[in-house]
Coordinates of C-alpha atoms in Angstrom, one line a residue:
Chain V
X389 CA 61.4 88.8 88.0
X390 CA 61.7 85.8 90.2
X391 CA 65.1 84.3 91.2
X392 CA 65.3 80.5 90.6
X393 CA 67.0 80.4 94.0
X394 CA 66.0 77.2 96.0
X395 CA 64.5 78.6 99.1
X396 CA 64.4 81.2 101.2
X397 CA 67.4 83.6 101.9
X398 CA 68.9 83.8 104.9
X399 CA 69.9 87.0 105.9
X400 CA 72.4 87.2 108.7
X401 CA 72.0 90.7 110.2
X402 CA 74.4 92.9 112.1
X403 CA 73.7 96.4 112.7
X404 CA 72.5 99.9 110.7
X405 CA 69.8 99.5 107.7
X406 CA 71.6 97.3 105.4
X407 CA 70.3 94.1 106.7
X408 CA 66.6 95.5 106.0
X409 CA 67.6 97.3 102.7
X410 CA 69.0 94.2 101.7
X411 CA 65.9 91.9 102.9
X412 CA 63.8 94.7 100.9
X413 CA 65.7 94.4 97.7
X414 CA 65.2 90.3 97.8
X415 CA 61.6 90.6 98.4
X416 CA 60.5 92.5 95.9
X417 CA 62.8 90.6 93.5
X418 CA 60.1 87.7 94.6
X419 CA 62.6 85.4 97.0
X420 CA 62.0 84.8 100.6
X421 CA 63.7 85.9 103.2
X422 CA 64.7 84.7 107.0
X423 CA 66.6 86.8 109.1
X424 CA 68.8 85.5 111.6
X425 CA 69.8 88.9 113.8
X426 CA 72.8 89.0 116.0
X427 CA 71.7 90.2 119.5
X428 CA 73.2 93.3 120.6
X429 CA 73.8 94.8 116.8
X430 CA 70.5 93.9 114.6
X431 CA 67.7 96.6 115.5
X432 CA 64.9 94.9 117.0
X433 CA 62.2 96.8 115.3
X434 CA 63.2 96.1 112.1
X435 CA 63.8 93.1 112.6
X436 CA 60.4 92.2 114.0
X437 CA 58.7 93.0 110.3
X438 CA 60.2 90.3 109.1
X439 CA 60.7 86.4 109.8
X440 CA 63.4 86.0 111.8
X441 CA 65.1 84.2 114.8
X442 CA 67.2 86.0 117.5
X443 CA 70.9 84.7 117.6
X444 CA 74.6 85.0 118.6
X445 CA 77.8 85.3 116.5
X446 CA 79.5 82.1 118.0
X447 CA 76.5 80.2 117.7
X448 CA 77.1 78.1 114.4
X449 CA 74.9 75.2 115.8
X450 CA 71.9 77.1 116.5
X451 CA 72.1 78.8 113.4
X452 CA 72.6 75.7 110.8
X453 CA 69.5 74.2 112.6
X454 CA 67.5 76.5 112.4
X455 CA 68.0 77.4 108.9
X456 CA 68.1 73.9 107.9
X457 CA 64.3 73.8 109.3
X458 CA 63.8 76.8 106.8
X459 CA 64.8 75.9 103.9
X460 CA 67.5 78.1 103.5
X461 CA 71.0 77.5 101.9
X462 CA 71.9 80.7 100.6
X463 CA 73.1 83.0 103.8
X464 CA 74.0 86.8 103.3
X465 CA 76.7 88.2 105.9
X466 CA 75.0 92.0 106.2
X467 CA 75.4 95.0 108.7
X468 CA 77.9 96.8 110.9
X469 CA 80.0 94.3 113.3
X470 CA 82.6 95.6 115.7
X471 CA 85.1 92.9 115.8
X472 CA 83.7 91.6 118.5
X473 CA 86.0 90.6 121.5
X474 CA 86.7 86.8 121.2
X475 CA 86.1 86.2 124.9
X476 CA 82.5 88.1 125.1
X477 CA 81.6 85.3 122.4
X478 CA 79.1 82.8 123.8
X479 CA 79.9 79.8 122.0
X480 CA 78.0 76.6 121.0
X481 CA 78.9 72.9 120.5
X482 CA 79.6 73.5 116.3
X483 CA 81.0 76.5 117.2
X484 CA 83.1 75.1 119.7
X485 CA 84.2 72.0 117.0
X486 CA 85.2 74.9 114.4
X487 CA 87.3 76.9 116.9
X488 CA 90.3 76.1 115.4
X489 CA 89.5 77.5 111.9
X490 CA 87.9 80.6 113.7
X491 CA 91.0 81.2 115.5
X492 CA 93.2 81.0 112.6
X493 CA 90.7 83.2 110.8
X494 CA 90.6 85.7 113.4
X495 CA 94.6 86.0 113.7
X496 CA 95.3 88.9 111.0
X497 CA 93.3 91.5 109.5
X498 CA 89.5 92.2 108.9
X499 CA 90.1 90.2 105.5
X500 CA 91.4 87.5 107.0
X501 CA 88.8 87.1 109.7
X502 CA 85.7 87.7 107.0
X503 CA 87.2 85.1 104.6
X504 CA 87.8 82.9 107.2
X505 CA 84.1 83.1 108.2
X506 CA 82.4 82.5 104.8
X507 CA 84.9 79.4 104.5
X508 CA 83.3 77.8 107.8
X509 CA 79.5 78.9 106.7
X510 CA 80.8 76.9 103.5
X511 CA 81.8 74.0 106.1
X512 CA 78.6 73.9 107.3
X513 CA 76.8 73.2 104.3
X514 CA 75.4 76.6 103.1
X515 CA 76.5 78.4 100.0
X516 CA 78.0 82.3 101.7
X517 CA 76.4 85.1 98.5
X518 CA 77.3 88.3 98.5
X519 CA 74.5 91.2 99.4
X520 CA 75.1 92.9 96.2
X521 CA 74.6 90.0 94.0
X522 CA 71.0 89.5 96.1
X523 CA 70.3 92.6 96.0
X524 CA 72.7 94.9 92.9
X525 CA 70.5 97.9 94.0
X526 CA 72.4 98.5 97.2
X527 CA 75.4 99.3 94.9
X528 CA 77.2 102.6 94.5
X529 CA 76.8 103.5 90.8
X530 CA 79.2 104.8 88.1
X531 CA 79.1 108.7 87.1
X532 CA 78.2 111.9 89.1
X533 CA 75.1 111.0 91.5
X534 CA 74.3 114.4 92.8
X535 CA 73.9 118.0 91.8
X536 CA 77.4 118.9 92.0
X537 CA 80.5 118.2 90.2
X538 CA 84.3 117.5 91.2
X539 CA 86.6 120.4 90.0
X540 CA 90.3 119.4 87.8
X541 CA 91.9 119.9 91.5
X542 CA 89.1 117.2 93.3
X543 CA 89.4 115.0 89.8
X544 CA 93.9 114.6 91.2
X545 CA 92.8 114.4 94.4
X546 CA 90.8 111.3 93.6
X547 CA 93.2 109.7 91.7
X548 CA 96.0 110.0 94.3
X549 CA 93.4 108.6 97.0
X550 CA 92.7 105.7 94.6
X551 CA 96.5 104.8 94.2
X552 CA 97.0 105.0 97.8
X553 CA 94.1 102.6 98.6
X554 CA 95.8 100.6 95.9
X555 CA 99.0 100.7 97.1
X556 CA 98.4 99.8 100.8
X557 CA 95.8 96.9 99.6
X558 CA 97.6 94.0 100.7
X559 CA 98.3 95.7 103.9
X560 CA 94.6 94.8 104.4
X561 CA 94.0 97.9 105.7
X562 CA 91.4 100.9 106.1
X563 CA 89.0 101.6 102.9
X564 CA 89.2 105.0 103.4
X565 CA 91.4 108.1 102.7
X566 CA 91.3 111.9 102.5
X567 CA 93.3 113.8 99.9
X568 CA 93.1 117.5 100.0
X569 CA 94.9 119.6 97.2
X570 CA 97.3 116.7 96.3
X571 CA 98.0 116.1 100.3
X572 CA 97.0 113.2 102.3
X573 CA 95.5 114.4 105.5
X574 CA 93.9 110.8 107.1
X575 CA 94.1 107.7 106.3
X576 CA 91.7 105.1 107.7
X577 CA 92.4 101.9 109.6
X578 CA 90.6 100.8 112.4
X579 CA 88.7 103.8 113.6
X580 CA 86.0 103.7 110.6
X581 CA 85.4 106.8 107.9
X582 CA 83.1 108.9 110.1
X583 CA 85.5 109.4 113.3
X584 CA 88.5 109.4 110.2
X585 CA 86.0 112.5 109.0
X586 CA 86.1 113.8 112.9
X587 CA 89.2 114.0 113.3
X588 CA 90.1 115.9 110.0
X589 CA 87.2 118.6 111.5
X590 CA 88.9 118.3 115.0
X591 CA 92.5 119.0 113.3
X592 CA 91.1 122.1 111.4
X593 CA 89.3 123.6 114.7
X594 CA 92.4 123.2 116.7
X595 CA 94.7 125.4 114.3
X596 CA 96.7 121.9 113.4
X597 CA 95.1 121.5 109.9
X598 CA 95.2 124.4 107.1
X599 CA 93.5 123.2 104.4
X600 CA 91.1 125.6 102.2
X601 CA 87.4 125.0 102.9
X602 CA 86.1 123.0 100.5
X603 CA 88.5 121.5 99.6
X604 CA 89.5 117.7 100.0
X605 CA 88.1 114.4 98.9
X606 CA 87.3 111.1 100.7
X607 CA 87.6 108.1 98.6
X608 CA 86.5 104.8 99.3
X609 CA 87.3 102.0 97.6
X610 CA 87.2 98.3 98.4
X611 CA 90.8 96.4 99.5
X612 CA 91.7 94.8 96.3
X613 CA 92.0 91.2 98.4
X614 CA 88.8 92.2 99.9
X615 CA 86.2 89.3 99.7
X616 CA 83.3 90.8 98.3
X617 CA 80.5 88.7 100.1
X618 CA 81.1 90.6 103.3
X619 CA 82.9 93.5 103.7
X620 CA 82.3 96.1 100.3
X621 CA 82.8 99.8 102.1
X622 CA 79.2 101.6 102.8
X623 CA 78.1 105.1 102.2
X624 CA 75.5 107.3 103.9
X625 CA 73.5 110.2 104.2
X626 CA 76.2 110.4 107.6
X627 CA 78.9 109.7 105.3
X628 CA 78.6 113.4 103.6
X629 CA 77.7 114.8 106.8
X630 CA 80.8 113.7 108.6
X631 CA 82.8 115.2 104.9
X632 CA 80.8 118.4 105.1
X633 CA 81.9 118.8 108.4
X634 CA 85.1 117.9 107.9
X635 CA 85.4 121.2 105.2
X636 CA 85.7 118.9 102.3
X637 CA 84.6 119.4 98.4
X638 CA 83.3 116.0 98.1
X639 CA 83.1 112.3 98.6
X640 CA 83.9 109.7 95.8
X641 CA 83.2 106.1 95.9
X642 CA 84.4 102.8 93.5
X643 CA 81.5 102.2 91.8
X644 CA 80.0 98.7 92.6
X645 CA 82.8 98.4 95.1
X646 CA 81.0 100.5 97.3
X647 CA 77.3 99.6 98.9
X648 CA 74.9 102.5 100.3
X649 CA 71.5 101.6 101.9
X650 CA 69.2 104.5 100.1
X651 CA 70.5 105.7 97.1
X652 CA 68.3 108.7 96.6
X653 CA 69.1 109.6 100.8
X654 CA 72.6 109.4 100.3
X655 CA 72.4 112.0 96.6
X656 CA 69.6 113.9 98.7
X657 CA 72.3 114.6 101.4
X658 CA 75.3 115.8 99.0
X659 CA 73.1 117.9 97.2
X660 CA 72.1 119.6 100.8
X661 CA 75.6 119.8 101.6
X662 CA 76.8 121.4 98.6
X663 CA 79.4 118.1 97.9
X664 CA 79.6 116.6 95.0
X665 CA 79.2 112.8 95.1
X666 CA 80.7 110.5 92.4
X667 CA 80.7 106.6 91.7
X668 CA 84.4 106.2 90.1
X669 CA 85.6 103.5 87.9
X670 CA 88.3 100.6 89.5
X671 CA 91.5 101.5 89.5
X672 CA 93.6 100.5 86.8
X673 CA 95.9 98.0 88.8
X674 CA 99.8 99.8 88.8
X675 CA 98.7 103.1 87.2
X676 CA 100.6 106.1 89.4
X677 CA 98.4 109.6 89.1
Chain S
X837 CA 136.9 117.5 118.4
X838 CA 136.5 121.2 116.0
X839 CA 134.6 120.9 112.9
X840 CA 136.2 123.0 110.3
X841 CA 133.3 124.9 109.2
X842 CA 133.3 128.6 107.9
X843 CA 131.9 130.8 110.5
X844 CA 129.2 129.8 113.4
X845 CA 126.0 127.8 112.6
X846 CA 122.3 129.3 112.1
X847 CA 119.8 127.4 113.9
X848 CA 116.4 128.4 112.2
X849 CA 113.9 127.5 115.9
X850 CA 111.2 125.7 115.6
X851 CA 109.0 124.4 118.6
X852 CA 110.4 121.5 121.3
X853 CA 113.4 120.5 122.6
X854 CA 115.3 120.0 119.4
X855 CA 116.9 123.4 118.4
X856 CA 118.6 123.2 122.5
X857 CA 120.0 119.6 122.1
X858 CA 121.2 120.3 118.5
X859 CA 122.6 123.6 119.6
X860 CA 124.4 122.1 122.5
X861 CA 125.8 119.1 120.8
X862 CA 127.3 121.7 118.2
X863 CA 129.1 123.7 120.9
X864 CA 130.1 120.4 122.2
X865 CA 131.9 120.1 118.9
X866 CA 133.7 123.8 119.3
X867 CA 131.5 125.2 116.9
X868 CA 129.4 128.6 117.7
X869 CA 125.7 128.9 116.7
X870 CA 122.9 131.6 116.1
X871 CA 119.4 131.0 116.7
X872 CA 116.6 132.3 114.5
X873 CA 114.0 132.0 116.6
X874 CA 110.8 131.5 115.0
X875 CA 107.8 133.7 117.2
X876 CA 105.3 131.7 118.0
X877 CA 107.1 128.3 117.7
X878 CA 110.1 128.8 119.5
X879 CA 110.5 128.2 123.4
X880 CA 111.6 131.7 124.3
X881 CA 113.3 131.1 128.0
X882 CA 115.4 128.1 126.3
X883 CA 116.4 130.5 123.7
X884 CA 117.6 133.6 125.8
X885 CA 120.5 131.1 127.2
X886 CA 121.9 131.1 123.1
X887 CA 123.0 133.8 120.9
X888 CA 119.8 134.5 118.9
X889 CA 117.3 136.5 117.3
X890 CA 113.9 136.1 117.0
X891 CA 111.8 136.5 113.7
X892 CA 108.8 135.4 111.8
X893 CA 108.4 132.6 109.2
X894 CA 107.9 134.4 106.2
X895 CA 110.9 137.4 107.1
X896 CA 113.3 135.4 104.8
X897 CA 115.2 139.4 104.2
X898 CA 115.9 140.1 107.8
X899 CA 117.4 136.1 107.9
X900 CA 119.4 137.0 105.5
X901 CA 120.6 140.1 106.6
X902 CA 121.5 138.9 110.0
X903 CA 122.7 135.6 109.4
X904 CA 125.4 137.6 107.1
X905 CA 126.5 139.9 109.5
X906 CA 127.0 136.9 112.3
X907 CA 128.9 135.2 109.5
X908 CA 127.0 131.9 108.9
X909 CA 126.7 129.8 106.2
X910 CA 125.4 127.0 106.9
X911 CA 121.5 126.8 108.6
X912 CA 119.8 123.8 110.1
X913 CA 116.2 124.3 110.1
X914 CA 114.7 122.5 113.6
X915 CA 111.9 121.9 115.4
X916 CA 108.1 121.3 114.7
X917 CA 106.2 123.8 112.5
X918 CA 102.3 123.2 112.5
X919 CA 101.8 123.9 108.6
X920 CA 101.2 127.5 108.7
X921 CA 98.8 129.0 106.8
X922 CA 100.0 131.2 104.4
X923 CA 97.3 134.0 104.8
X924 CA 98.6 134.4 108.5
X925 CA 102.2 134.8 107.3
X926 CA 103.9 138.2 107.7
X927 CA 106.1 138.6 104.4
X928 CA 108.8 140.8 103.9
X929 CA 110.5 142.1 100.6
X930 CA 112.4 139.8 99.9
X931 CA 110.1 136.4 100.8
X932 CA 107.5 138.3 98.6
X933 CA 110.2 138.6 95.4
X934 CA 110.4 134.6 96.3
X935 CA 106.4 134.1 96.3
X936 CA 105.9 132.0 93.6
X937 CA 108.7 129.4 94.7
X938 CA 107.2 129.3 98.2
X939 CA 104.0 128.9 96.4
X940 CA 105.2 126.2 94.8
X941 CA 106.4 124.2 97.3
X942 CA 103.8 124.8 99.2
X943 CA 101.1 122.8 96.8
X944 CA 101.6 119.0 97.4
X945 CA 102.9 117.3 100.4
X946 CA 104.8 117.9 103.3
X947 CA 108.4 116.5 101.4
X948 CA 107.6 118.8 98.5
X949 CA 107.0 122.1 101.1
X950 CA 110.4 121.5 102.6
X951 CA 112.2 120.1 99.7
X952 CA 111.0 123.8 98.4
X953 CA 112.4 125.4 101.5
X954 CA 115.4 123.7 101.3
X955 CA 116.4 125.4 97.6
X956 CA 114.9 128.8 98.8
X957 CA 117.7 129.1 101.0
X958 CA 120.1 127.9 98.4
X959 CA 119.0 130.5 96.1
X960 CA 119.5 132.8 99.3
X961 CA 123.2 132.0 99.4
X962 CA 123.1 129.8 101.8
X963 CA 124.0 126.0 102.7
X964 CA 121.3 123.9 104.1
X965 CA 122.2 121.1 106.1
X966 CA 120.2 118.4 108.1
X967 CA 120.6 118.4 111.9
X968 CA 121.6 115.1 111.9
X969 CA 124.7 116.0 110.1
X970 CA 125.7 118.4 112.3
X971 CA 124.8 116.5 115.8
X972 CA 124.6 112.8 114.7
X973 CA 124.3 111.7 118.8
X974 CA 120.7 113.4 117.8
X975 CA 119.8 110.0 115.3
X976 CA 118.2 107.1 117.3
X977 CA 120.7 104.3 117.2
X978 CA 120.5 100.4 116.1
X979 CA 119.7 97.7 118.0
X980 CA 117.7 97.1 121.3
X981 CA 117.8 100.5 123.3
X982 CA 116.0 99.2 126.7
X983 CA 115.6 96.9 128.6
X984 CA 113.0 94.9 127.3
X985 CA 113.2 93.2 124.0
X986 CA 110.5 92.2 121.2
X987 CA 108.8 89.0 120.8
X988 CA 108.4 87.2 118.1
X989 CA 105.1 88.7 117.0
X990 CA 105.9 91.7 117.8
X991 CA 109.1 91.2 115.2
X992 CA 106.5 90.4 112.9
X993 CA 104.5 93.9 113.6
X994 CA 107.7 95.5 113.3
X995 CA 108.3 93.9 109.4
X996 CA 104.6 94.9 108.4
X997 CA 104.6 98.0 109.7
X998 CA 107.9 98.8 108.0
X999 CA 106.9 97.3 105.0
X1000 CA 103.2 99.5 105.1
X1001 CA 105.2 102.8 105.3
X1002 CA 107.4 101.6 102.4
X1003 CA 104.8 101.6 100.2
X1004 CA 103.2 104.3 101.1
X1005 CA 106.5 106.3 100.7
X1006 CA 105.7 107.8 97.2
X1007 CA 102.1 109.6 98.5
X1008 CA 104.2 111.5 100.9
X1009 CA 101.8 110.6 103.8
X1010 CA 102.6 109.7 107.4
X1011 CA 105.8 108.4 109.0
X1012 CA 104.5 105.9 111.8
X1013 CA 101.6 103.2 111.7
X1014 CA 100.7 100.8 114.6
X1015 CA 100.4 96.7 113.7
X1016 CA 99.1 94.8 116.6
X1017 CA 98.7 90.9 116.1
X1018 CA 99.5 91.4 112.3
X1019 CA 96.9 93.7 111.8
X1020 CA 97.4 97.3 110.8
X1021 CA 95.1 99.3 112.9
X1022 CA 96.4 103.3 113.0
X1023 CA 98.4 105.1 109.7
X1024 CA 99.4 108.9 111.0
X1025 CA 98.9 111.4 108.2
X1026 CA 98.5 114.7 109.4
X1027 CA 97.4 114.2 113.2
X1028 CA 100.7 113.2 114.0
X1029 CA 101.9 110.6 116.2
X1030 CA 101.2 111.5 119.4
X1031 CA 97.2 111.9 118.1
X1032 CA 97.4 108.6 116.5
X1033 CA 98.4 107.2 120.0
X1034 CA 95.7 109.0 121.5
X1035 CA 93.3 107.4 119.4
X1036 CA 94.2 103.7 119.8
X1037 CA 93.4 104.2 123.8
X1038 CA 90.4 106.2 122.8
X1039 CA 89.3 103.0 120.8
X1040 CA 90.0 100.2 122.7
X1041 CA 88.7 102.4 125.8
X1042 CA 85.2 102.9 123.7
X1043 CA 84.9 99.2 122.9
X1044 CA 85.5 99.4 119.5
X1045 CA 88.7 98.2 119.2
X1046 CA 89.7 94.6 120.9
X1047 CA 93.1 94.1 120.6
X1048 CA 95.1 92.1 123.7
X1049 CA 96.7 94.4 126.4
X1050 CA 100.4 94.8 125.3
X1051 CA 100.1 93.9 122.6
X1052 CA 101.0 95.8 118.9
X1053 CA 104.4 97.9 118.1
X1054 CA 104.0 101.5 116.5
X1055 CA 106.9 101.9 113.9
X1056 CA 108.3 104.6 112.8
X1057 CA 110.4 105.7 109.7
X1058 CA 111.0 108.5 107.4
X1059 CA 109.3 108.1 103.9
X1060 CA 111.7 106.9 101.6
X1061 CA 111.5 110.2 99.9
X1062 CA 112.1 112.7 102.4
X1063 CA 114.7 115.4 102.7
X1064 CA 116.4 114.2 105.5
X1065 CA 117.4 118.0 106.3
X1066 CA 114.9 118.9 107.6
X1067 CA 111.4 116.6 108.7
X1068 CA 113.4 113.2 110.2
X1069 CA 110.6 111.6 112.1
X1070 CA 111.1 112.5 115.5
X1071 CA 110.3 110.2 119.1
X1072 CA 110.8 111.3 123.1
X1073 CA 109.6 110.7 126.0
X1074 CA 105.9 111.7 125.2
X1075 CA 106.0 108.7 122.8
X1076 CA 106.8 105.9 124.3
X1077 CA 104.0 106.8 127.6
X1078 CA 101.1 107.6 124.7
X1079 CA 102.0 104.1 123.4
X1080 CA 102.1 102.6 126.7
X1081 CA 98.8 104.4 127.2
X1082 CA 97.4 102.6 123.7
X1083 CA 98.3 99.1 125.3
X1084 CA 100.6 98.9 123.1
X1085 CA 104.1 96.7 123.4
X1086 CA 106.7 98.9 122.3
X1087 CA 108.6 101.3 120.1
X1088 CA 110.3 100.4 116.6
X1089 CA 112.3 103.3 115.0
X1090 CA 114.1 103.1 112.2
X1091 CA 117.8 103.3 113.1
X1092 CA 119.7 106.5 111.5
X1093 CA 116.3 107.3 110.4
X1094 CA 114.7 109.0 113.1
X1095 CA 115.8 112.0 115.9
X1096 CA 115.5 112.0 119.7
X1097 CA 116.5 115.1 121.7
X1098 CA 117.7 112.6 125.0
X1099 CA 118.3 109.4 124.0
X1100 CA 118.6 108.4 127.9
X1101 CA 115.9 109.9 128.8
X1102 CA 113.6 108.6 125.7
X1103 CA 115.1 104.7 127.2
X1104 CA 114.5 105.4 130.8
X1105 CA 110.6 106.0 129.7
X1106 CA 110.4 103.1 127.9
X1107 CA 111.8 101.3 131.0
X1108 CA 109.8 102.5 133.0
X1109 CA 106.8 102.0 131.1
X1110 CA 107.4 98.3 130.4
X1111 CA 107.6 98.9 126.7
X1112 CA 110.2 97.9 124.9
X1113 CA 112.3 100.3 122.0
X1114 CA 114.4 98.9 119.1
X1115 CA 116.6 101.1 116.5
X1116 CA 115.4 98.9 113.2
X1117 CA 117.5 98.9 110.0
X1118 CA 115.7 100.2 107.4
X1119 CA 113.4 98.4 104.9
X1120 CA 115.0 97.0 102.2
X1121 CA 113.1 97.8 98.9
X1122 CA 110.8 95.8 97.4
X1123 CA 110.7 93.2 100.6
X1124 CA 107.4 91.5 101.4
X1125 CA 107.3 90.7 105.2

């Protein structure tokens, strides 16, 4: 099963497996790969099984020689980035040419900045692909993954978590909310699901949360503006770990809108926990639960 | 100034400065009151200066019994009130006989718990009213209430935040959200807003959150479907340091919409801490910022 892709992949690596599951996925589908890790987020180990060159985010030069000299013109955007701090970025020539556009991109939210970016790898010459359409294994699938299933009271507690990502979606903000018998207890923006999972355990320890255990649903979805070539929400094993902790029933997940790194890891974990874990269909745009 | 109301005014006590400011603005007016302090909750040296008695959350008979022989008809239910849970309640008689309406109201959100409240003591013979009504010098004011003013940007904040809360209105979920630099980056659920604050700082002290010093606005607003008798969002003092502690820029309440217990004291903070405070009129529905 060999892609007709015209060279080599480049891979663009920040941190946490992704990158690597990602590089996996391509190679056994018969493609080559180059990674090009970010220093200070790609793990170096990993990084070192495969080809690669070291680099830096603001370093747009560098990068389109180099990958030029590779043969690549497909480049995958993979891995954990804090928005980094614009004036830690060490910036070369290109990237300096292009601040303009990066500026503009970077005013508003993670959507803005992400779309922003694949328009200037576009600029550059190189055609931005998503890591699930490299690689459709990394996606979350449709139906009950683990051992355990959601009750009638998790199945409403879903659908009100779905129509609230829904609603706040051109807010371009968090992927994440918790919905515990029809209440919503956090809502994600830019703290990230597992301190979002934190805090509901924090909440419950102090006395400030009462909310049955076992009881309560994340849901993750994408943004519906999200641009799907960066940015799809991930799930791990730490994912259910952080939920467990947090005293909830479960974790649900947009199928193909969400990406996980190890499949069988992430079911192995839920199963341990006693959560069920679910890959739910889109949506249905304006539908109220 | 003597309101012409039947007989002296129940304050049911929760905990803070509220039930004191709303009690004293009513005797301001000529009218007497009666707390019902609730144990636990209520600030006990505050209350000893006030007619009052003390009681429990769930003694809804002995309410009734002594609120009659005071003569009140009218209750205003103030103060914060952690959720309680319901196992730790002690009931009496008659709450038990009302069990399945507090039961009721207690599934869902926090609007649907009070809103169940609220026709409890209806059914109990008496009139619920909000504490705005009775002290409106309680209700933040419009217009700029410091000295400092917002800029332009922060005007823009101010509309997406207002606009984010809109449409979150109908999942009953949190009443304050902070947008710095047009990007939403905290939603309150049920941490509350001090918490929220807390976790900005925590953020941007961690590195993982890179957001200009002074820079964002936290707004604040009741859900559009709130009983405003009881759960007005509330600000003070506390407020305006832990967003001046998040870096952020100031304070945007919704005008009418939200309660202070010292208006001169919650502007001298916000002086003093640089930030400025606005009294916004509300969203109007259906408006895109």
């Amino acid at each position: 099963m060999t892609d007709a892709a015209p060279g080599p992949l480049a891979i663009i690596c920040g941190a946490g497996k992704f990158p690597f599951a990602v590089a996996d996925a391509v190679i056994r589908r018969g493609r080559r790969v180059v990674l090009f890790a970010l220093a200070g987020w790609a793990d170096p180990e990993d990084v070192a099984r495969y080809p690669h060159h070291w680099g830096r985010l603001a370093q747009l030069g560098r990068f389109r020689r180099l990958a030029r000299q590779d043969g690549c013109r497909d480049v995958v955007f993979i891995g954990a980035l804090t928005r980094p701090s614009i004036a830690k970025l060490r910036v070369d020539l290109t990237t300096l040419r292009l601040l303009p556009r990066i500026i503009a991109a970077y005013r508003g939210g993670d959507d803005h900045l992400l779309s922003g970016v694949g328009r200037i790898f576009e600029h550059l010459g190189f055609r931005l692909v998503g890591a699930h359409e490299v690689a459709p294994e990394i996606l979350v699938p449709e139906g009950r993954l683990g051992r355990h299933a959601p009750t009638a009271r998790d199945q409403a507690d879903i659908a009100v978590g779905q129509a609230l990502i829904a609603a706040m979606g051109r807010f371009d903000v968090g992927q994440a909310v918790v919905v515990a018998a029809n209440r919503v207890i956090a809502v994600e923006a830019a703290e990230g699901t597992d301190r979002m999972l934190a805090r509901i355990a924090e909440l419950r320890r102090d006395g400030k949360l009462h909310v049955p255990d076992h009881c309560g649903v994340v849901v993750k979805a994408p943004k519906p503006t999200q641009d799907r070539r960066f940015d799809l929400p991930s799930v791990g094993a730490r994912t259910v770990e952080a939920a467990a902790a947090a005293g909830l029933a479960g974790v649900a997940v947009e199928a193909k809108g969400a990406i996980t790194a190890d499949l069988q890891d992430l079911i192995r974990a839920a199963d341990a926990a006693g959560l069920f874990l679910i890959g739910i269909p889109p949506a249905v745009p304006g539908s109220v639960p």
